[in-house]
Short mmCIF file of C-alpha atoms in Angstrom, two decimals:
data_model
loop_
_atom_site.label_atom_id
_atom_site.label_comp_id
_atom_site.label_asym_id
_atom_site.label_seq_id
_atom_site.Cartn_x
_atom_site.Cartn_y
_atom_site.Cartn_z
CA MET A 691 -5.65 -3.14 -4.07
CA ARG A 692 -7.71 -5.24 -6.46
CA THR A 693 -10.30 -4.37 -9.08
CA PRO A 694 -13.61 -6.27 -9.16
CA LEU A 695 -12.07 -8.32 -12.00
CA PHE A 696 -9.07 -9.66 -10.07
CA GLU A 697 -10.43 -13.22 -9.88
CA GLU A 698 -11.32 -13.12 -13.58
CA HIS A 699 -7.74 -12.15 -14.43
CA GLN A 700 -6.34 -14.97 -12.31
CA ALA A 701 -8.77 -17.53 -13.72
CA ARG A 702 -7.79 -16.58 -17.29
CA GLY A 703 -4.05 -16.87 -16.66
CA GLY A 704 -3.36 -13.16 -16.29
CA ARG A 705 0.16 -12.56 -14.99
CA ILE A 706 -0.36 -10.25 -12.01
CA VAL A 707 2.06 -7.42 -11.21
CA ASP A 708 2.00 -4.40 -8.94
CA PHE A 709 0.95 -1.18 -10.65
CA ALA A 710 0.72 1.87 -8.37
CA GLY A 711 -0.43 -0.36 -5.52
CA TRP A 712 -2.89 -2.29 -7.70
CA GLU A 713 -2.60 -6.00 -8.49
CA MET A 714 -3.13 -5.85 -12.24
CA PRO A 715 -2.53 -8.23 -15.17
CA VAL A 716 0.54 -7.25 -17.20
CA GLN A 717 -0.38 -9.86 -19.81
CA TYR A 718 -2.51 -12.94 -20.54
CA SER A 719 -1.43 -14.72 -23.74
CA GLY A 720 1.59 -12.48 -24.34
CA ILE A 721 2.22 -8.79 -24.88
CA LEU A 722 3.04 -9.17 -28.59
CA HIS A 723 -0.12 -11.18 -29.27
CA GLU A 724 -2.29 -8.76 -27.31
CA HIS A 725 -0.70 -5.74 -29.00
CA LYS A 726 -1.41 -7.28 -32.40
CA ALA A 727 -4.98 -8.12 -31.39
CA VAL A 728 -5.68 -4.45 -30.64
CA ARG A 729 -4.02 -3.23 -33.86
CA GLU A 730 -5.74 -5.85 -36.05
CA SER A 731 -8.95 -7.00 -34.33
CA CYS A 732 -10.10 -6.09 -30.82
CA GLY A 733 -8.77 -6.24 -27.27
CA VAL A 734 -10.24 -5.44 -23.87
CA PHE A 735 -8.42 -3.91 -20.90
CA ASP A 736 -9.56 -3.73 -17.29
CA ILE A 737 -9.10 -0.06 -16.39
CA SER A 738 -11.11 -0.24 -13.16
CA HIS A 739 -8.07 0.93 -11.21
CA MET A 740 -8.45 4.38 -12.73
CA GLY A 741 -10.29 7.05 -10.77
CA GLU A 742 -13.81 8.36 -11.39
CA PHE A 743 -14.58 11.84 -10.06
CA PHE A 744 -17.96 13.55 -10.43
CA VAL A 745 -18.30 17.32 -10.46
CA GLU A 746 -21.72 18.92 -10.40
CA GLY A 747 -23.45 22.23 -9.85
CA PRO A 748 -24.15 25.57 -11.48
CA GLY A 749 -20.51 26.61 -11.08
CA ALA A 750 -19.01 23.29 -12.24
CA THR A 751 -17.82 24.42 -15.67
CA ALA A 752 -16.20 27.62 -14.44
CA TRP A 753 -14.58 25.82 -11.51
CA LEU A 754 -13.06 23.08 -13.68
CA ASP A 755 -11.94 25.67 -16.23
CA SER A 756 -9.99 27.37 -13.42
CA LEU A 757 -8.17 24.09 -12.69
CA LEU A 758 -7.78 22.34 -16.05
CA THR A 759 -5.82 23.44 -19.15
CA ASN A 760 -8.35 22.67 -21.88
CA ASN A 761 -11.59 24.60 -22.45
CA LEU A 762 -14.66 22.92 -20.95
CA ALA A 763 -16.96 25.89 -21.58
CA ALA A 764 -16.51 25.17 -25.28
CA LEU A 765 -17.23 21.43 -24.91
CA PRO A 766 -20.83 20.41 -25.71
CA ALA A 767 -22.66 18.03 -23.37
CA GLY A 768 -22.11 14.43 -24.45
CA HIS A 769 -18.50 15.07 -25.44
CA ALA A 770 -15.13 14.37 -23.86
CA GLN A 771 -11.76 16.08 -23.95
CA TYR A 772 -8.20 15.33 -22.91
CA THR A 773 -6.95 17.88 -20.39
CA LEU A 774 -4.34 18.45 -17.69
CA LEU A 775 -4.29 19.41 -14.02
CA LEU A 776 -1.31 21.65 -13.20
CA ASN A 777 0.41 22.94 -10.10
CA GLY A 778 1.08 26.64 -9.55
CA HIS A 779 4.33 26.44 -11.54
CA GLY A 780 2.67 24.92 -14.59
CA GLY A 781 4.01 21.43 -13.80
CA VAL A 782 1.78 18.45 -14.47
CA ILE A 783 -0.08 16.90 -11.53
CA ASP A 784 -2.14 14.63 -13.77
CA ASP A 785 -3.53 14.17 -17.25
CA LEU A 786 -7.14 13.05 -17.55
CA ILE A 787 -10.25 12.85 -19.68
CA ALA A 788 -13.14 15.17 -18.78
CA TYR A 789 -16.56 13.91 -19.91
CA ARG A 790 -19.35 16.47 -20.04
CA LEU A 791 -22.36 14.38 -18.96
CA GLY A 792 -24.73 17.35 -18.85
CA PRO A 793 -24.59 21.16 -18.86
CA ASP A 794 -23.44 21.25 -15.22
CA ARG A 795 -22.24 17.70 -14.68
CA PHE A 796 -18.82 16.21 -15.41
CA LEU A 797 -17.05 12.88 -15.04
CA LEU A 798 -13.26 13.01 -14.74
CA ILE A 799 -11.28 9.82 -15.30
CA VAL A 800 -7.85 10.15 -13.72
CA ASN A 801 -4.73 8.01 -13.39
CA ALA A 802 -4.85 5.27 -10.72
CA ALA A 803 -1.60 6.42 -9.15
CA LYS A 804 -2.92 9.96 -8.77
CA ILE A 805 -6.43 9.47 -7.37
CA ALA A 806 -5.58 10.61 -3.84
CA GLU A 807 -3.37 13.49 -4.95
CA ASP A 808 -5.85 14.78 -7.54
CA ALA A 809 -8.77 14.52 -5.10
CA ALA A 810 -6.84 16.37 -2.40
CA TRP A 811 -5.91 19.12 -4.86
CA LEU A 812 -9.50 19.52 -6.06
CA ARG A 813 -10.86 19.57 -2.48
CA GLN A 814 -8.24 22.13 -1.52
CA HIS A 815 -9.62 24.38 -4.25
CA ALA A 816 -13.30 23.67 -3.46
CA ARG A 817 -15.78 26.35 -4.42
CA ASP A 818 -19.39 27.08 -3.38
CA GLY A 819 -21.98 25.90 -5.85
CA VAL A 820 -19.90 22.93 -6.96
CA THR A 821 -19.98 19.42 -5.50
CA PHE A 822 -16.99 17.17 -5.97
CA GLU A 823 -17.16 13.43 -5.31
CA ASP A 824 -14.43 10.82 -5.65
CA ARG A 825 -16.46 7.69 -6.51
CA SER A 826 -13.51 5.64 -7.80
CA SER A 827 -14.23 2.58 -5.68
CA HIS A 828 -17.85 2.52 -6.84
CA PHE A 829 -17.00 2.05 -10.53
CA ALA A 830 -15.32 -0.41 -12.84
CA ALA A 831 -14.29 0.42 -16.39
CA LEU A 832 -13.34 -1.55 -19.50
CA ALA A 833 -11.49 -0.25 -22.56
CA ILE A 834 -12.52 -2.10 -25.73
CA GLN A 835 -10.10 -1.14 -28.48
CA GLY A 836 -9.30 -2.14 -32.05
CA PRO A 837 -10.67 -2.07 -35.59
CA LEU A 838 -13.33 -4.67 -34.64
CA ALA A 839 -14.47 -2.83 -31.48
CA GLY A 840 -17.59 -1.78 -33.38
CA THR A 841 -18.60 -5.43 -33.76
CA VAL A 842 -18.27 -5.93 -30.01
CA PHE A 843 -20.29 -2.78 -29.39
CA GLN A 844 -23.03 -3.98 -31.76
CA SER A 845 -23.31 -7.32 -30.00
CA LEU A 846 -23.40 -5.68 -26.55
CA PHE A 847 -25.84 -2.88 -27.29
CA GLY A 848 -27.66 -4.02 -30.43
CA ARG A 849 -26.80 -0.87 -32.35
CA PRO A 850 -23.77 0.59 -34.12
CA MET A 851 -20.96 2.17 -32.13
CA PRO A 852 -21.09 6.00 -32.33
CA ALA A 853 -19.04 7.01 -35.37
CA SER A 854 -17.57 10.11 -33.69
CA ARG A 855 -14.53 10.02 -31.43
CA ASN A 856 -14.77 11.52 -27.93
CA VAL A 857 -18.50 11.25 -27.40
CA VAL A 858 -20.09 9.94 -24.20
CA GLU A 859 -23.58 8.68 -23.45
CA GLU A 860 -25.33 7.14 -20.50
CA THR A 861 -26.54 3.64 -21.41
CA THR A 862 -28.27 2.67 -18.17
CA PRO A 863 -28.33 4.63 -14.90
CA GLU A 864 -24.74 4.98 -13.61
CA SER A 865 -23.26 3.41 -16.77
CA TRP A 866 -21.66 5.21 -19.68
CA ILE A 867 -20.02 4.37 -22.96
CA ALA A 868 -17.50 6.78 -24.45
CA THR A 869 -15.55 6.60 -27.69
CA THR A 870 -12.26 7.36 -25.99
CA GLY A 871 -9.10 5.29 -25.54
CA TYR A 872 -5.34 5.12 -25.11
CA THR A 873 -4.30 2.92 -28.06
CA GLY A 874 -4.79 4.98 -31.22
CA GLU A 875 -7.41 2.51 -32.44
CA ALA A 876 -11.16 2.86 -32.82
CA GLY A 877 -13.01 1.71 -29.77
CA PHE A 878 -14.88 2.64 -26.64
CA GLU A 879 -14.64 2.70 -22.90
CA TRP A 880 -17.44 1.34 -20.75
CA ILE A 881 -17.85 2.74 -17.25
CA ILE A 882 -20.08 0.58 -15.06
CA PRO A 883 -20.93 0.11 -11.37
CA ALA A 884 -18.37 -2.22 -9.74
CA ALA A 885 -21.09 -4.81 -9.04
CA GLY A 886 -21.67 -5.25 -12.78
CA ALA A 887 -18.01 -5.60 -13.73
CA VAL A 888 -17.74 -9.39 -13.95
CA SER A 889 -20.79 -9.86 -16.15
CA ALA A 890 -19.76 -6.95 -18.40
CA TRP A 891 -16.22 -8.37 -18.75
CA ARG A 892 -17.54 -11.81 -19.66
CA ARG A 893 -19.95 -10.38 -22.22
CA VAL A 894 -17.13 -8.44 -23.88
CA LEU A 895 -14.98 -11.59 -24.08
CA GLU A 896 -17.92 -13.60 -25.46
CA ALA A 897 -18.32 -10.91 -28.11
CA GLY A 898 -14.79 -11.72 -29.30
CA ALA A 899 -12.44 -9.27 -27.59
CA VAL A 900 -9.00 -10.60 -26.58
CA PRO A 901 -8.16 -9.96 -22.90
CA CYS A 902 -5.16 -7.61 -22.72
CA GLY A 903 -2.89 -6.48 -19.91
CA LEU A 904 -0.95 -3.37 -18.99
CA GLY A 905 2.08 -4.48 -21.04
CA ALA A 906 0.26 -4.14 -24.36
CA ARG A 907 -1.48 -0.99 -23.12
CA ASP A 908 1.99 0.53 -22.65
CA THR A 909 3.44 -0.47 -26.05
CA LEU A 910 0.23 0.64 -27.83
CA ARG A 911 0.16 4.06 -26.19
CA LEU A 912 3.89 4.60 -26.75
CA GLU A 913 3.59 3.89 -30.48
CA MET A 914 1.03 6.73 -30.53
CA CYS A 915 3.28 9.00 -28.37
CA TYR A 916 0.52 9.27 -25.75
CA PRO A 917 2.38 10.30 -22.59
CA LEU A 918 2.29 8.26 -19.38
CA ASN A 919 2.07 10.35 -16.22
CA GLY A 920 4.89 9.57 -13.81
CA SER A 921 7.17 8.68 -16.73
CA ASP A 922 6.75 11.23 -19.53
CA LEU A 923 4.78 13.74 -17.48
CA SER A 924 5.77 15.09 -14.07
CA PRO A 925 5.57 18.23 -11.94
CA ALA A 926 9.01 19.12 -13.35
CA HIS A 927 7.63 19.58 -16.87
CA THR A 928 4.85 21.72 -18.32
CA PRO A 929 2.37 20.48 -20.93
CA LEU A 930 4.03 22.77 -23.48
CA GLU A 931 7.35 21.02 -22.90
CA ALA A 932 5.51 17.71 -23.27
CA GLY A 933 4.17 18.79 -26.66
CA LEU A 934 0.57 18.98 -25.41
CA GLY A 935 -0.07 22.62 -26.36
CA PHE A 936 -3.13 21.52 -28.34
CA PHE A 937 -4.83 20.68 -25.03
CA VAL A 938 -3.94 23.99 -23.36
CA ASP A 939 -6.11 27.07 -23.82
CA LEU A 940 -3.94 30.06 -22.99
CA LYS A 941 -6.70 32.49 -24.03
CA LYS A 942 -9.36 31.41 -21.53
CA THR A 943 -9.67 33.14 -18.13
CA GLY A 944 -6.97 31.99 -15.75
CA PHE A 945 -6.32 28.42 -14.69
CA ILE A 946 -3.72 27.35 -12.17
CA GLY A 947 -0.33 27.25 -13.89
CA GLN A 948 -1.43 29.39 -16.83
CA GLU A 949 0.97 32.26 -16.10
CA THR A 950 4.05 30.03 -16.34
CA LEU A 951 2.79 28.62 -19.63
CA ARG A 952 2.18 32.11 -21.05
CA GLN A 953 5.72 33.10 -20.16
CA GLN A 954 7.10 29.91 -21.70
CA LYS A 955 5.13 30.64 -24.86
CA GLN A 956 6.88 34.04 -25.14
CA GLY A 957 10.34 32.54 -25.28
CA LEU A 958 12.06 29.32 -26.24
CA LEU A 959 10.93 26.18 -24.41
CA PRO A 960 13.79 24.89 -22.24
CA ARG A 961 13.20 21.33 -23.48
CA LYS A 962 10.72 19.38 -25.56
CA LEU A 963 9.44 15.83 -25.29
CA CYS A 964 10.63 14.21 -28.51
CA ALA A 965 9.97 10.94 -30.29
CA LEU A 966 13.20 9.00 -30.89
CA ARG A 967 13.43 6.12 -33.33
CA ILE A 968 16.42 3.77 -33.50
CA GLU A 969 17.39 2.88 -37.05
CA GLU A 970 19.58 -0.14 -36.46
CA LYS A 971 18.94 -3.47 -34.80
CA SER A 972 18.89 -2.81 -31.06
CA PRO A 973 17.67 -4.19 -27.77
CA PRO A 974 14.36 -2.82 -26.52
CA ILE A 975 14.77 0.77 -25.32
CA ARG A 976 13.57 1.34 -21.75
CA SER A 977 13.12 4.39 -19.55
CA HIS A 978 16.18 6.11 -18.02
CA TYR A 979 18.54 5.09 -20.85
CA ARG A 980 21.04 7.83 -21.71
CA VAL A 981 20.57 9.80 -24.93
CA PHE A 982 23.63 11.20 -26.74
CA VAL A 983 23.96 13.99 -29.29
CA ASN A 984 27.33 14.58 -30.97
CA GLY A 985 28.87 12.06 -28.59
CA GLU A 986 27.73 13.89 -25.44
CA PRO A 987 25.04 12.66 -23.02
CA VAL A 988 22.23 15.24 -23.12
CA THR A 989 19.24 13.58 -21.48
CA GLU A 990 17.65 10.23 -20.70
CA THR A 991 14.60 8.45 -22.06
CA THR A 992 11.32 8.78 -20.16
CA SER A 993 9.69 5.77 -21.88
CA GLY A 994 10.88 3.20 -24.37
CA ALA A 995 10.08 -0.08 -26.07
CA LEU A 996 10.83 -2.30 -28.99
CA SER A 997 7.83 -1.26 -31.06
CA PRO A 998 5.82 -4.41 -31.83
CA SER A 999 4.23 -2.75 -34.88
CA LEU A 1000 7.41 -1.21 -36.32
CA GLY A 1001 10.02 -3.72 -35.14
CA CYS A 1002 12.49 -1.08 -33.98
CA GLY A 1003 13.47 0.69 -30.79
CA ILE A 1004 11.33 3.72 -29.91
CA ALA A 1005 11.51 6.16 -27.00
CA LEU A 1006 10.40 9.50 -25.66
CA ALA A 1007 12.89 11.95 -24.14
CA TYR A 1008 13.07 15.64 -23.19
CA LEU A 1009 15.66 17.27 -25.45
CA PRO A 1010 16.98 20.85 -25.51
CA PRO A 1011 15.37 22.91 -28.32
CA ALA A 1012 18.57 22.86 -30.38
CA TYR A 1013 18.23 19.09 -30.75
CA SER A 1014 14.47 18.66 -30.85
CA ASP A 1015 13.68 18.93 -34.57
CA PRO A 1016 12.76 15.83 -36.61
CA GLY A 1017 15.85 14.56 -38.41
CA GLN A 1018 18.19 15.32 -35.51
CA GLU A 1019 20.66 12.46 -35.10
CA ILE A 1020 20.76 10.89 -31.64
CA GLU A 1021 22.16 7.78 -30.01
CA ILE A 1022 20.66 5.78 -27.14
CA GLU A 1023 22.96 3.84 -24.84
CA VAL A 1024 22.10 0.27 -23.88
CA ARG A 1025 24.60 -1.64 -21.74
CA GLU A 1026 27.50 0.65 -22.74
CA ARG A 1027 26.75 0.40 -26.45
CA ARG A 1028 25.14 3.20 -28.38
CA PHE A 1029 22.50 2.71 -31.05
CA ARG A 1030 21.89 5.30 -33.76
CA GLY A 1031 18.58 6.92 -34.51
CA HIS A 1032 16.77 10.17 -35.16
CA VAL A 1033 14.21 12.48 -33.68
CA VAL A 1034 11.06 11.73 -35.69
CA LYS A 1035 7.65 13.30 -36.13
CA LYS A 1036 4.97 12.06 -33.71
CA PRO A 1037 3.33 9.59 -33.62
CA PHE A 1038 5.61 6.63 -34.33
CA PHE A 1039 2.73 4.56 -35.66
CA LYS A 1040 0.15 5.58 -38.24
CA LYS A 1041 -2.58 3.31 -39.51
CA PRO A 1042 -1.79 2.30 -43.11
CA MET B 750 6.73 -28.69 -17.98
CA ASN B 751 9.33 -30.25 -20.27
CA ILE B 752 12.61 -30.99 -18.44
CA PRO B 753 14.78 -33.35 -20.56
CA GLU B 754 16.50 -36.08 -18.51
CA SER B 755 19.69 -35.88 -20.60
CA LEU B 756 20.60 -32.35 -19.50
CA ARG B 757 22.16 -30.74 -16.42
CA TYR B 758 20.57 -27.61 -14.90
CA ALA B 759 21.78 -24.48 -13.13
CA THR B 760 19.65 -22.90 -10.38
CA THR B 761 19.58 -19.79 -12.61
CA HIS B 762 17.54 -21.80 -15.19
CA GLU B 763 20.19 -22.56 -17.82
CA TRP B 764 20.53 -26.08 -19.21
CA LEU B 765 23.80 -27.76 -20.25
CA LEU B 766 24.20 -30.61 -22.73
CA ILE B 767 27.57 -32.35 -22.39
CA GLU B 768 29.20 -34.02 -25.43
CA GLY B 769 32.80 -34.93 -24.63
CA ASP B 770 34.58 -31.75 -23.58
CA THR B 771 31.95 -29.55 -25.23
CA GLY B 772 28.83 -28.12 -23.62
CA THR B 773 25.77 -26.56 -25.25
CA VAL B 774 23.89 -23.99 -23.16
CA GLY B 775 20.35 -22.61 -23.34
CA ILE B 776 17.51 -21.60 -21.05
CA THR B 777 14.80 -23.95 -19.81
CA ALA B 778 11.18 -24.10 -20.91
CA HIS B 779 10.27 -22.83 -17.45
CA ALA B 780 12.62 -19.84 -17.84
CA GLN B 781 11.25 -18.82 -21.23
CA ALA B 782 7.69 -19.05 -19.91
CA GLU B 783 8.58 -16.80 -16.98
CA LEU B 784 10.39 -14.31 -19.24
CA THR B 785 7.41 -14.17 -21.68
CA ASP B 786 7.88 -12.97 -25.29
CA ILE B 787 11.62 -12.72 -25.92
CA VAL B 788 12.30 -9.95 -28.42
CA PHE B 789 16.09 -9.60 -28.25
CA ALA B 790 18.99 -11.99 -27.73
CA GLU B 791 22.70 -11.34 -27.59
CA PRO B 792 24.75 -14.56 -27.56
CA PRO B 793 28.44 -14.24 -26.57
CA ALA B 794 31.33 -13.74 -28.99
CA VAL B 795 33.24 -16.84 -30.09
CA GLY B 796 36.62 -17.05 -28.37
CA LYS B 797 35.47 -15.33 -25.20
CA PRO B 798 36.61 -17.02 -21.97
CA VAL B 799 33.94 -17.28 -19.26
CA LYS B 800 33.87 -18.57 -15.70
CA ALA B 801 31.04 -20.59 -14.19
CA GLY B 802 28.35 -18.24 -12.89
CA GLU B 803 29.47 -15.29 -15.04
CA VAL B 804 27.13 -13.44 -17.36
CA ALA B 805 27.60 -14.87 -20.85
CA ALA B 806 24.57 -13.57 -22.74
CA VAL B 807 21.56 -11.29 -22.42
CA VAL B 808 17.98 -11.89 -23.47
CA GLU B 809 15.23 -9.30 -23.28
CA SER B 810 11.48 -9.65 -23.17
CA VAL B 811 9.11 -6.78 -23.87
CA LYS B 812 9.22 -5.87 -20.19
CA ALA B 813 12.70 -6.78 -18.88
CA ALA B 814 16.32 -7.66 -19.63
CA SER B 815 17.72 -10.89 -18.16
CA ASP B 816 21.32 -12.01 -17.82
CA ILE B 817 22.17 -15.56 -18.89
CA TYR B 818 24.93 -17.12 -16.81
CA SER B 819 27.38 -19.71 -18.05
CA PRO B 820 26.85 -22.86 -15.95
CA VAL B 821 30.48 -23.90 -16.49
CA SER B 822 33.89 -22.36 -17.15
CA GLY B 823 35.60 -22.49 -20.51
CA GLU B 824 35.91 -20.82 -23.91
CA ILE B 825 32.98 -19.95 -26.14
CA ILE B 826 33.36 -21.98 -29.34
CA ALA B 827 30.03 -21.26 -31.05
CA ARG B 828 27.14 -18.82 -30.77
CA ASN B 829 23.63 -19.28 -32.12
CA ASP B 830 23.20 -16.51 -34.71
CA ALA B 831 19.68 -17.76 -35.39
CA ILE B 832 18.35 -16.48 -32.05
CA GLU B 833 19.75 -13.04 -32.82
CA ALA B 834 17.75 -12.97 -36.04
CA ASP B 835 14.66 -14.59 -34.46
CA PRO B 836 14.64 -14.31 -30.65
CA SER B 837 11.24 -16.04 -30.50
CA LEU B 838 13.12 -19.36 -31.03
CA LEU B 839 13.99 -19.09 -27.32
CA ASN B 840 10.26 -19.26 -26.57
CA SER B 841 9.20 -21.79 -29.18
CA ASP B 842 12.10 -24.29 -28.91
CA PRO B 843 14.21 -23.53 -25.81
CA PHE B 844 15.91 -26.96 -25.73
CA GLY B 845 16.50 -27.14 -29.49
CA GLN B 846 16.79 -24.31 -32.03
CA GLY B 847 16.82 -21.83 -29.14
CA TRP B 848 20.28 -22.90 -27.86
CA ILE B 849 22.47 -19.90 -27.01
CA PHE B 850 26.15 -20.91 -27.10
CA LYS B 851 28.61 -23.82 -27.08
CA ILE B 852 31.54 -23.86 -24.70
CA ARG B 853 34.75 -25.94 -24.40
CA LEU B 854 34.81 -26.97 -20.75
CA SER B 855 37.99 -26.15 -18.86
CA ASP B 856 36.88 -28.07 -15.76
CA PRO B 857 34.49 -30.98 -16.47
CA SER B 858 33.93 -31.48 -12.71
CA GLU B 859 31.81 -28.29 -12.72
CA ALA B 860 29.20 -30.05 -14.85
CA ALA B 861 28.84 -32.82 -12.28
CA ALA B 862 27.99 -30.22 -9.65
CA LEU B 863 24.92 -29.02 -11.61
CA GLN B 864 21.42 -30.35 -10.92
CA ASP B 865 19.85 -33.30 -12.70
CA ALA B 866 16.34 -33.08 -14.12
CA ALA B 867 14.64 -34.38 -10.95
CA SER B 868 16.41 -31.85 -8.77
CA TYR B 869 15.59 -28.98 -11.15
CA ARG B 870 11.96 -30.10 -11.25
CA THR B 871 11.87 -29.83 -7.46
CA GLN B 872 13.48 -26.38 -7.63
CA ILE B 873 10.78 -24.98 -9.91
CA GLY B 874 8.03 -26.67 -7.94
CA GLY B 875 6.82 -28.70 -10.88
#
């Protein structure tokens, strides 16, 4: 599959790879350069492969609150929240952002790889008084991220970027800007009809944003310890195990998977997604590398990188509770050699 | 794409510079461009014997690890410590400061079997 910007990516030298069935740019000028652009100035990502679902009707809030972990009843219109869709055992189907467009109207932006599965799950749990529409193919989306994103916003819209994080507003019919993102930087996401994607993309580049691919998107999100579904999140792990308890409301009236989470909360979590930092010179850490504690293999990494901002190996891994506290010594194996590090507090990267 | 005439080339994108019974090995400009930003390099230990076609070194980009094969058999007599300290030399100067190792050839006829610049240019379609 291709986004409406496929030809733009090719024309600008984007290196195209397969991502969940989508032909997407992994990089343009280079992952390190693009990563730095987002941390120091401004980058733009094509995120049109992600899914856009619309939920509407008098029962929309209650219905979504019965399916998602966070509390939408408490979210004012014009705001967005990170939330999770769980199976009956509390395992993660998907993580997503829910945008409250109006009192009874929501936009859900879901992972590209999960559009079909999420839509099927939501349809399976359909309720009277609520309409659900998967309009993913109708929309394109751009993520404009970095300390200079406000300058880009100003030149696009002739006014300052909203100062608050996680707000959403309709700019023109069927177009929204939202101060959300996946990089840890200031910035906004721009959801537009697919037909307007090329002109929007060109305007963002003319305003000074550096085109960025999925490679930099991955290193940026990992430095912030934002999980990637399919790698760090899966049906085998609950959001509590993934350290996402902040986005789970155990007090609200039941949502699918809530019972398992309540039980987990009573006892000791079986494992916890931890941030691991290597403290000697090492190759880049990648997913599925073995993690050792006291000389014994205890788990494997779910994500990893050589952090462009920090210059050291970083990874996420599910560790048993006995080994999950910051300061815990660990080793990660790369090509039969082990490299020493520690469990550290999340995130890896903090703005100076 | 820069492909120096003075070098021999392996189909796996290593170059070999022959000086007497000594060879210097690196990766081509084409290879470094395909690999993208190289962030880690592990040249072989001095004294290590290698056979032609065997893995002699590893380089890693942000996205992937790649084996570097020795184009000829022999004993490693030098390794480039500079690329360990600054792997980006493999990107910025692949035929110069980005060399990976030097090898004493045990069978000089192996070098003759490698491609010349014209043949390698055809291989990479450039």
